[in-house]
Structure formats: structure tokens, C-alpha cells
Amino acid sequence: GQNIDQPTEMTATEGAIVQINCTYQTSGFNGLFWYQQHAGEAPTFLSYNVLDGLEEKGRFSSFLSRSKGYSYLLLKELQMKDSASYLCAVRDSNYQLIWGAGTKLIIKP
Amino acid sequence: GAGVSQSPSNKVTEKGKDVELRCDPISGHTALYWYRQSLGQGLEFLIYFQGNSAPDKSGLPSDRFSAERTGGSVSTLTIQRTQQEDSAVYLCASSLGTSGRFTQYFGPGTRLTVL
């Protein structure tokens, strides 16, 4: 079967750095996405990785290792507004997105 | 339109009633997806439309669920004889395509409560 694993919840301090990990086992791989979802709102796109390595976009970076079936989302200079759930999703060989259950990130002052 | 829109935003219904949920995708987006999200859970794929191809219905949980997409644009998700376990947020997303960097853009969702 297909599986995406992420930690259920993480806590970090405002101004700090946090890394959210995602491991996946899917039938084929055609890219990995990270989405942010604030409570009661729809998910919004953060990043896309299809090749190994680090993609940086402002305070957010995403890393991919296809051989290890592993990705992480790195958030720097954390702000209170970063409190949200972060969803990892993998596009499989049928070009369907397989979604993880999400990691709830709690930011403390 | 500027984004994906869904209606109604909230729907409360009685067990056994039928409901229809509507999704207006971003203009020009050929792919349209329906998901379900229960409180604190991840996204559960329901159905996917791509252009004029037959929809991928592999995620529909039972034959009480059906969806159609008219004219390659607006989509309606219908749930017949609703059950309490159908209570969830139903999210619609659209994208320009299904490969490469084509990302899914989500609507605000319809919160369905079955009493």
C-alpha cells in the first residue's frame, strides 16, 4: 500500500528553527508537495520538489531524497502566524496526490 | 474567477437526506478534485476529473456518493441518504494539469454536518 508518515504534532519557539520530516512509500514518484493549512481554512501550496536537494523560498526550505523516500520542510525565524498544520503529499505513478495526515505545528512565544 | 469557490460553506442536514455540494474551479483549470477531511485528519481523496476523460472514482467510499462535472467546469458532489459518518469538510481543488509543478488550488470547503 501507499503510505506517507509525518509527526502528528510539534512545538517550537518564536524566532527559532523547526524541521518537519516526511517519509513516504508510494507506487512511483512524480514529485512531492508541502502545503500549509491554518485551522478552519483550506490548504495552500508551499513548495514542490521533484529532484534531490534543497529548494529555498524565503523563510521556508524543502529537501528531498528520493533514494531514502524522505523529505523535510524547514521553517526559519518562526513567527506566531506559522502555527498551522503542514501537509506532505506525494504524486504517484498515476499522477494522484497521496496525502499525509499533517503535522500540527504549535509556536510558543 | 480569482480562485476556487464552493457552496454552501456550511450545510446541516438530517440523516437520510440527500445533499449536493458545488465547486467552481479556477477558469481554465482542466483537473478537478474532491477531498474529504474529518476533524484533525488528513485529506481523503474522493474523485478526480481531468478534461474529457472518464473520472477516477476510486476514492468514493460508497455508492451513495457520486459526482459530475458539466462542461468541463462546475462540479457537483452528491451524497444520497446521508449518514452521520459523512460529517466532514468537503474540499474541492483544481489545477492546470497533473504533472510537473502544476499545484492544486483549494476552495474554502463545505462543512457538512449530518444530525
PDB file of N, CA and C in Angstrom, chain B residues 12-93:
ATOM      1  N   VAL B  12     -26.131  21.796   7.166  1.00  0.00           N
ATOM      2  CA  VAL B  12     -26.596  20.912   8.221  1.00  0.00           C
ATOM      3  C   VAL B  12     -27.795  20.159   7.679  1.00  0.00           C
ATOM      4  N   THR B  13     -27.772  18.853   7.783  1.00  0.00           N
ATOM      5  CA  THR B  13     -28.863  18.059   7.243  1.00  0.00           C
ATOM      6  C   THR B  13     -29.200  16.928   8.202  1.00  0.00           C
ATOM      7  N   GLU B  14     -30.349  16.333   7.951  1.00  0.00           N
ATOM      8  CA  GLU B  14     -30.776  15.212   8.786  1.00  0.00           C
ATOM      9  C   GLU B  14     -30.353  13.899   8.142  1.00  0.00           C
ATOM     10  N   LYS B  15     -30.054  12.950   8.956  1.00  0.00           N
ATOM     11  CA  LYS B  15     -29.699  11.619   8.474  1.00  0.00           C
ATOM     12  C   LYS B  15     -30.761  11.127   7.500  1.00  0.00           C
ATOM     13  N   GLY B  16     -30.278  10.572   6.368  1.00  0.00           N
ATOM     14  CA  GLY B  16     -31.186  10.030   5.369  1.00  0.00           C
ATOM     15  C   GLY B  16     -31.521  10.985   4.232  1.00  0.00           C
ATOM     16  N   LYS B  17     -31.215  12.275   4.404  1.00  0.00           N
ATOM     17  CA  LYS B  17     -31.474  13.247   3.349  1.00  0.00           C
ATOM     18  C   LYS B  17     -30.339  13.238   2.335  1.00  0.00           C
ATOM     19  N   ASP B  18     -30.636  13.721   1.131  1.00  0.00           N
ATOM     20  CA  ASP B  18     -29.605  13.880   0.094  1.00  0.00           C
ATOM     21  C   ASP B  18     -29.049  15.300   0.150  1.00  0.00           C
ATOM     22  N   VAL B  19     -27.767  15.457  -0.175  1.00  0.00           N
ATOM     23  CA  VAL B  19     -27.169  16.788  -0.248  1.00  0.00           C
ATOM     24  C   VAL B  19     -26.370  16.929  -1.534  1.00  0.00           C
ATOM     25  N   GLU B  20     -26.280  18.174  -2.007  1.00  0.00           N
ATOM     26  CA  GLU B  20     -25.465  18.492  -3.193  1.00  0.00           C
ATOM     27  C   GLU B  20     -24.487  19.590  -2.824  1.00  0.00           C
ATOM     28  N   LEU B  21     -23.234  19.361  -3.126  1.00  0.00           N
ATOM     29  CA  LEU B  21     -22.179  20.329  -2.867  1.00  0.00           C
ATOM     30  C   LEU B  21     -21.619  20.780  -4.219  1.00  0.00           C
ATOM     31  N   ARG B  22     -21.369  22.088  -4.323  1.00  0.00           N
ATOM     32  CA  ARG B  22     -20.959  22.640  -5.606  1.00  0.00           C
ATOM     33  C   ARG B  22     -19.534  23.179  -5.549  1.00  0.00           C
ATOM     34  N   CYS B  23     -18.840  23.036  -6.674  1.00  0.00           N
ATOM     35  CA  CYS B  23     -17.474  23.558  -6.791  1.00  0.00           C
ATOM     36  C   CYS B  23     -17.321  24.278  -8.120  1.00  0.00           C
ATOM     37  N   ASP B  24     -16.826  25.527  -8.063  1.00  0.00           N
ATOM     38  CA  ASP B  24     -16.473  26.279  -9.264  1.00  0.00           C
ATOM     39  C   ASP B  24     -14.951  26.380  -9.316  1.00  0.00           C
ATOM     40  N   PRO B  25     -14.301  25.693 -10.237  1.00  0.00           N
ATOM     41  CA  PRO B  25     -12.832  25.720 -10.269  1.00  0.00           C
ATOM     42  C   PRO B  25     -12.320  27.021 -10.872  1.00  0.00           C
ATOM     43  N   ILE B  26     -11.032  27.213 -10.814  1.00  0.00           N
ATOM     44  CA  ILE B  26     -10.393  28.347 -11.455  1.00  0.00           C
ATOM     45  C   ILE B  26     -10.549  28.187 -12.962  1.00  0.00           C
ATOM     46  N   SER B  27     -10.914  29.273 -13.630  1.00  0.00           N
ATOM     47  CA  SER B  27     -11.140  29.227 -15.065  1.00  0.00           C
ATOM     48  C   SER B  27      -9.913  28.697 -15.802  1.00  0.00           C
ATOM     49  N   GLY B  28     -10.127  27.722 -16.682  1.00  0.00           N
ATOM     50  CA  GLY B  28      -9.028  27.167 -17.463  1.00  0.00           C
ATOM     51  C   GLY B  28      -8.368  25.953 -16.850  1.00  0.00           C
ATOM     52  N   HIS B  29      -8.678  25.680 -15.593  1.00  0.00           N
ATOM     53  CA  HIS B  29      -8.104  24.501 -14.953  1.00  0.00           C
ATOM     54  C   HIS B  29      -8.843  23.253 -15.439  1.00  0.00           C
ATOM     55  N   THR B  30      -8.078  22.305 -15.982  1.00  0.00           N
ATOM     56  CA  THR B  30      -8.697  21.115 -16.549  1.00  0.00           C
ATOM     57  C   THR B  30      -8.895  20.007 -15.523  1.00  0.00           C
ATOM     58  N   ALA B  31      -8.122  20.041 -14.450  1.00  0.00           N
ATOM     59  CA  ALA B  31      -8.216  18.987 -13.439  1.00  0.00           C
ATOM     60  C   ALA B  31      -9.006  19.487 -12.240  1.00  0.00           C
ATOM     61  N   LEU B  32      -9.886  18.646 -11.720  1.00  0.00           N
ATOM     62  CA  LEU B  32     -10.700  18.996 -10.563  1.00  0.00           C
ATOM     63  C   LEU B  32     -10.766  17.792  -9.631  1.00  0.00           C
ATOM     64  N   TYR B  33     -10.582  18.067  -8.335  1.00  0.00           N
ATOM     65  CA  TYR B  33     -10.506  17.021  -7.320  1.00  0.00           C
ATOM     66  C   TYR B  33     -11.516  17.303  -6.205  1.00  0.00           C
ATOM     67  N   TRP B  34     -12.058  16.245  -5.660  1.00  0.00           N
ATOM     68  CA  TRP B  34     -12.851  16.329  -4.434  1.00  0.00           C
ATOM     69  C   TRP B  34     -12.133  15.530  -3.343  1.00  0.00           C
ATOM     70  N   TYR B  35     -12.044  16.145  -2.155  1.00  0.00           N
ATOM     71  CA  TYR B  35     -11.472  15.503  -0.985  1.00  0.00           C
ATOM     72  C   TYR B  35     -12.444  15.648   0.181  1.00  0.00           C
ATOM     73  N   ARG B  36     -12.211  14.791   1.172  1.00  0.00           N
ATOM     74  CA  ARG B  36     -12.955  14.897   2.425  1.00  0.00           C
ATOM     75  C   ARG B  36     -11.934  14.973   3.558  1.00  0.00           C
ATOM     76  N   GLN B  37     -12.215  15.824   4.530  1.00  0.00           N
ATOM     77  CA  GLN B  37     -11.303  15.960   5.667  1.00  0.00           C
ATOM     78  C   GLN B  37     -12.109  15.963   6.959  1.00  0.00           C
ATOM     79  N   SER B  38     -11.899  14.948   7.762  1.00  0.00           N
ATOM     80  CA  SER B  38     -12.524  14.901   9.082  1.00  0.00           C
ATOM     81  C   SER B  38     -11.655  15.661  10.062  1.00  0.00           C
ATOM     82  N   LEU B  39     -12.232  16.070  11.180  1.00  0.00           N
ATOM     83  CA  LEU B  39     -11.557  16.929  12.147  1.00  0.00           C
ATOM     84  C   LEU B  39     -10.216  16.345  12.564  1.00  0.00           C
ATOM     85  N   GLY B  40      -9.152  17.124  12.364  1.00  0.00           N
ATOM     86  CA  GLY B  40      -7.820  16.705  12.781  1.00  0.00           C
ATOM     87  C   GLY B  40      -7.193  15.632  11.930  1.00  0.00           C
ATOM     88  N   GLN B  41      -7.813  15.322  10.807  1.00  0.00           N
ATOM     89  CA  GLN B  41      -7.301  14.257   9.938  1.00  0.00           C
ATOM     90  C   GLN B  41      -6.726  14.835   8.651  1.00  0.00           C
ATOM     91  N   GLY B  42      -6.042  13.975   7.897  1.00  0.00           N
ATOM     92  CA  GLY B  42      -5.528  14.385   6.596  1.00  0.00           C
ATOM     93  C   GLY B  42      -6.616  14.366   5.546  1.00  0.00           C
ATOM     94  N   LEU B  43      -6.217  14.609   4.318  1.00  0.00           N
ATOM     95  CA  LEU B  43      -7.158  14.662   3.210  1.00  0.00           C
ATOM     96  C   LEU B  43      -7.428  13.262   2.672  1.00  0.00           C
ATOM     97  N   GLU B  44      -8.703  12.958   2.475  1.00  0.00           N
ATOM     98  CA  GLU B  44      -9.118  11.685   1.888  1.00  0.00           C
ATOM     99  C   GLU B  44      -9.598  11.955   0.466  1.00  0.00           C
ATOM    100  N   PHE B  45      -8.905  11.384  -0.506  1.00  0.00           N
ATOM    101  CA  PHE B  45      -9.267  11.574  -1.911  1.00  0.00           C
ATOM    102  C   PHE B  45     -10.605  10.906  -2.201  1.00  0.00           C
ATOM    103  N   LEU B  46     -11.463  11.594  -2.938  1.00  0.00           N
ATOM    104  CA  LEU B  46     -12.765  11.041  -3.306  1.00  0.00           C
ATOM    105  C   LEU B  46     -12.848  10.753  -4.799  1.00  0.00           C
ATOM    106  N   ILE B  47     -12.666  11.798  -5.627  1.00  0.00           N
ATOM    107  CA  ILE B  47     -12.858  11.639  -7.064  1.00  0.00           C
ATOM    108  C   ILE B  47     -12.058  12.708  -7.791  1.00  0.00           C
ATOM    109  N   TYR B  48     -11.710  12.420  -9.035  1.00  0.00           N
ATOM    110  CA  TYR B  48     -10.852  13.296  -9.825  1.00  0.00           C
ATOM    111  C   TYR B  48     -11.343  13.335 -11.256  1.00  0.00           C
ATOM    112  N   PHE B  49     -11.446  14.558 -11.804  1.00  0.00           N
ATOM    113  CA  PHE B  49     -11.823  14.775 -13.193  1.00  0.00           C
ATOM    114  C   PHE B  49     -10.638  15.399 -13.920  1.00  0.00           C
ATOM    115  N   GLN B  50     -10.354  14.919 -15.117  1.00  0.00           N
ATOM    116  CA  GLN B  50      -9.303  15.513 -15.946  1.00  0.00           C
ATOM    117  C   GLN B  50      -9.846  15.656 -17.365  1.00  0.00           C
ATOM    118  N   GLY B  51     -10.084  16.893 -17.766  1.00  0.00           N
ATOM    119  CA  GLY B  51     -10.568  17.163 -19.114  1.00  0.00           C
ATOM    120  C   GLY B  51     -11.824  16.372 -19.424  1.00  0.00           C
ATOM    121  N   ASN B  52     -11.824  15.725 -20.586  1.00  0.00           N
ATOM    122  CA  ASN B  52     -12.976  14.937 -21.030  1.00  0.00           C
ATOM    123  C   ASN B  52     -12.844  13.450 -20.715  1.00  0.00           C
ATOM    124  N   SER B  53     -11.781  13.103 -19.974  1.00  0.00           N
ATOM    125  CA  SER B  53     -11.572  11.695 -19.630  1.00  0.00           C
ATOM    126  C   SER B  53     -12.579  11.233 -18.597  1.00  0.00           C
ATOM    127  N   ALA B  54     -12.770   9.925 -18.543  1.00  0.00           N
ATOM    128  CA  ALA B  54     -13.647   9.357 -17.509  1.00  0.00           C
ATOM    129  C   ALA B  54     -13.068   9.662 -16.139  1.00  0.00           C
ATOM    130  N   PRO B  55     -13.902  10.054 -15.179  1.00  0.00           N
ATOM    131  CA  PRO B  55     -13.377  10.414 -13.857  1.00  0.00           C
ATOM    132  C   PRO B  55     -12.805   9.210 -13.122  1.00  0.00           C
ATOM    133  N   ASP B  56     -11.852   9.492 -12.264  1.00  0.00           N
ATOM    134  CA  ASP B  56     -11.282   8.478 -11.371  1.00  0.00           C
ATOM    135  C   ASP B  56     -12.114   8.483 -10.099  1.00  0.00           C
ATOM    136  N   LYS B  57     -12.940   7.452  -9.932  1.00  0.00           N
ATOM    137  CA  LYS B  57     -13.869   7.384  -8.799  1.00  0.00           C
ATOM    138  C   LYS B  57     -13.351   6.483  -7.693  1.00  0.00           C
ATOM    139  N   SER B  58     -12.065   6.150  -7.750  1.00  0.00           N
ATOM    140  CA  SER B  58     -11.538   5.109  -6.871  1.00  0.00           C
ATOM    141  C   SER B  58     -11.626   5.450  -5.393  1.00  0.00           C
ATOM    142  N   GLY B  59     -11.772   6.733  -5.059  1.00  0.00           N
ATOM    143  CA  GLY B  59     -11.808   7.127  -3.658  1.00  0.00           C
ATOM    144  C   GLY B  59     -13.196   7.243  -3.059  1.00  0.00           C
ATOM    145  N   LEU B  60     -14.217   7.104  -3.864  1.00  0.00           N
ATOM    146  CA  LEU B  60     -15.581   7.252  -3.331  1.00  0.00           C
ATOM    147  C   LEU B  60     -15.852   6.138  -2.325  1.00  0.00           C
ATOM    148  N   PRO B  61     -16.293   6.489  -1.108  1.00  0.00           N
ATOM    149  CA  PRO B  61     -16.415   5.483  -0.047  1.00  0.00           C
ATOM    150  C   PRO B  61     -17.591   4.526  -0.211  1.00  0.00           C
ATOM    151  N   SER B  62     -18.612   4.916  -0.934  1.00  0.00           N
ATOM    152  CA  SER B  62     -19.756   4.027  -1.141  1.00  0.00           C
ATOM    153  C   SER B  62     -20.531   4.508  -2.355  1.00  0.00           C
ATOM    154  N   ASP B  63     -21.517   3.695  -2.775  1.00  0.00           N
ATOM    155  CA  ASP B  63     -22.318   4.084  -3.945  1.00  0.00           C
ATOM    156  C   ASP B  63     -23.314   5.189  -3.613  1.00  0.00           C
ATOM    157  N   ARG B  64     -23.324   5.653  -2.361  1.00  0.00           N
ATOM    158  CA  ARG B  64     -24.165   6.811  -2.029  1.00  0.00           C
ATOM    159  C   ARG B  64     -23.526   8.113  -2.528  1.00  0.00           C
ATOM    160  N   PHE B  65     -22.258   8.044  -2.861  1.00  0.00           N
ATOM    161  CA  PHE B  65     -21.511   9.222  -3.303  1.00  0.00           C
ATOM    162  C   PHE B  65     -21.396   9.204  -4.824  1.00  0.00           C
ATOM    163  N   SER B  66     -21.643  10.351  -5.439  1.00  0.00           N
ATOM    164  CA  SER B  66     -21.448  10.483  -6.869  1.00  0.00           C
ATOM    165  C   SER B  66     -21.057  11.915  -7.175  1.00  0.00           C
ATOM    166  N   ALA B  67     -20.459  12.123  -8.325  1.00  0.00           N
ATOM    167  CA  ALA B  67     -20.072  13.478  -8.717  1.00  0.00           C
ATOM    168  C   ALA B  67     -20.141  13.592 -10.219  1.00  0.00           C
ATOM    169  N   GLU B  68     -20.397  14.802 -10.665  1.00  0.00           N
ATOM    170  CA  GLU B  68     -20.363  15.074 -12.094  1.00  0.00           C
ATOM    171  C   GLU B  68     -19.719  16.431 -12.313  1.00  0.00           C
ATOM    172  N   ARG B  69     -19.237  16.577 -13.531  1.00  0.00           N
ATOM    173  CA  ARG B  69     -18.622  17.848 -13.910  1.00  0.00           C
ATOM    174  C   ARG B  69     -19.186  18.226 -15.270  1.00  0.00           C
ATOM    175  N   THR B  70     -19.921  19.319 -15.297  1.00  0.00           N
ATOM    176  CA  THR B  70     -20.608  19.719 -16.516  1.00  0.00           C
ATOM    177  C   THR B  70     -19.762  20.704 -17.306  1.00  0.00           C
ATOM    178  N   GLY B  71     -19.645  20.460 -18.602  1.00  0.00           N
ATOM    179  CA  GLY B  71     -18.944  21.381 -19.487  1.00  0.00           C
ATOM    180  C   GLY B  71     -17.491  21.594 -19.122  1.00  0.00           C
ATOM    181  N   GLY B  72     -16.925  20.643 -18.405  1.00  0.00           N
ATOM    182  CA  GLY B  72     -15.518  20.762 -18.030  1.00  0.00           C
ATOM    183  C   GLY B  72     -15.246  21.855 -17.039  1.00  0.00           C
ATOM    184  N   SER B  73     -16.297  22.326 -16.355  1.00  0.00           N
ATOM    185  CA  SER B  73     -16.091  23.417 -15.402  1.00  0.00           C
ATOM    186  C   SER B  73     -16.672  23.060 -14.039  1.00  0.00           C
ATOM    187  N   VAL B  74     -17.894  23.514 -13.774  1.00  0.00           N
ATOM    188  CA  VAL B  74     -18.524  23.336 -12.462  1.00  0.00           C
ATOM    189  C   VAL B  74     -18.711  21.854 -12.156  1.00  0.00           C
ATOM    190  N   SER B  75     -18.509  21.509 -10.885  1.00  0.00           N
ATOM    191  CA  SER B  75     -18.709  20.132 -10.449  1.00  0.00           C
ATOM    192  C   SER B  75     -19.672  20.099  -9.269  1.00  0.00           C
ATOM    193  N   THR B  76     -20.440  19.028  -9.207  1.00  0.00           N
ATOM    194  CA  THR B  76     -21.367  18.806  -8.094  1.00  0.00           C
ATOM    195  C   THR B  76     -21.079  17.444  -7.482  1.00  0.00           C
ATOM    196  N   LEU B  77     -20.910  17.419  -6.176  1.00  0.00           N
ATOM    197  CA  LEU B  77     -20.769  16.176  -5.426  1.00  0.00           C
ATOM    198  C   LEU B  77     -22.095  15.920  -4.726  1.00  0.00           C
ATOM    199  N   THR B  78     -22.663  14.753  -4.957  1.00  0.00           N
ATOM    200  CA  THR B  78     -23.952  14.396  -4.365  1.00  0.00           C
ATOM    201  C   THR B  78     -23.765  13.252  -3.397  1.00  0.00           C
ATOM    202  N   ILE B  79     -24.334  13.412  -2.225  1.00  0.00           N
ATOM    203  CA  ILE B  79     -24.343  12.342  -1.226  1.00  0.00           C
ATOM    204  C   ILE B  79     -25.803  11.991  -0.965  1.00  0.00           C
ATOM    205  N   GLN B  80     -26.149  10.762  -1.249  1.00  0.00           N
ATOM    206  CA  GLN B  80     -27.528  10.307  -1.041  1.00  0.00           C
ATOM    207  C   GLN B  80     -27.639   9.630   0.326  1.00  0.00           C
ATOM    208  N   ARG B  81     -28.832   9.756   0.898  1.00  0.00           N
ATOM    209  CA  ARG B  81     -29.131   9.070   2.168  1.00  0.00           C
ATOM    210  C   ARG B  81     -27.992   9.280   3.167  1.00  0.00           C
ATOM    211  N   THR B  82     -27.718  10.525   3.480  1.00  0.00           N
ATOM    212  CA  THR B  82     -26.571  10.864   4.318  1.00  0.00           C
ATOM    213  C   THR B  82     -26.589  10.125   5.656  1.00  0.00           C
ATOM    214  N   GLN B  83     -25.391   9.805   6.125  1.00  0.00           N
ATOM    215  CA  GLN B  83     -25.173   9.156   7.412  1.00  0.00           C
ATOM    216  C   GLN B  83     -24.322  10.072   8.283  1.00  0.00           C
ATOM    217  N   GLN B  84     -24.351   9.854   9.582  1.00  0.00           N
ATOM    218  CA  GLN B  84     -23.605  10.711  10.494  1.00  0.00           C
ATOM    219  C   GLN B  84     -22.108  10.659  10.205  1.00  0.00           C
ATOM    220  N   GLU B  85     -21.613   9.517   9.736  1.00  0.00           N
ATOM    221  CA  GLU B  85     -20.173   9.416   9.441  1.00  0.00           C
ATOM    222  C   GLU B  85     -19.774  10.204   8.197  1.00  0.00           C
ATOM    223  N   ASP B  86     -20.759  10.747   7.474  1.00  0.00           N
ATOM    224  CA  ASP B  86     -20.447  11.600   6.329  1.00  0.00           C
ATOM    225  C   ASP B  86     -20.070  13.015   6.775  1.00  0.00           C
ATOM    226  N   SER B  87     -20.293  13.331   8.021  1.00  0.00           N
ATOM    227  CA  SER B  87     -19.965  14.666   8.542  1.00  0.00           C
ATOM    228  C   SER B  87     -18.466  14.912   8.403  1.00  0.00           C
ATOM    229  N   ALA B  88     -18.117  15.993   7.726  1.00  0.00           N
ATOM    230  CA  ALA B  88     -16.715  16.323   7.450  1.00  0.00           C
ATOM    231  C   ALA B  88     -16.693  17.629   6.679  1.00  0.00           C
ATOM    232  N   VAL B  89     -15.487  18.108   6.404  1.00  0.00           N
ATOM    233  CA  VAL B  89     -15.322  19.222   5.470  1.00  0.00           C
ATOM    234  C   VAL B  89     -14.996  18.637   4.101  1.00  0.00           C
ATOM    235  N   TYR B  90     -15.748  19.047   3.104  1.00  0.00           N
ATOM    236  CA  TYR B  90     -15.530  18.573   1.743  1.00  0.00           C
ATOM    237  C   TYR B  90     -14.810  19.671   0.967  1.00  0.00           C
ATOM    238  N   LEU B  91     -13.610  19.342   0.512  1.00  0.00           N
ATOM    239  CA  LEU B  91     -12.761  20.308  -0.172  1.00  0.00           C
ATOM    240  C   LEU B  91     -12.685  19.978  -1.661  1.00  0.00           C
ATOM    241  N   CYS B  92     -12.739  21.011  -2.453  1.00  0.00           N
ATOM    242  CA  CYS B  92     -12.564  20.897  -3.891  1.00  0.00           C
ATOM    243  C   CYS B  92     -11.258  21.596  -4.264  1.00  0.00           C
ATOM    244  N   ALA B  93     -10.540  21.044  -5.210  1.00  0.00           N
ATOM    245  CA  ALA B  93      -9.302  21.664  -5.688  1.00  0.00           C
ATOM    246  C   ALA B  93      -9.255  21.566  -7.203  1.00  0.00           C
TER     247      ALA B  93
END
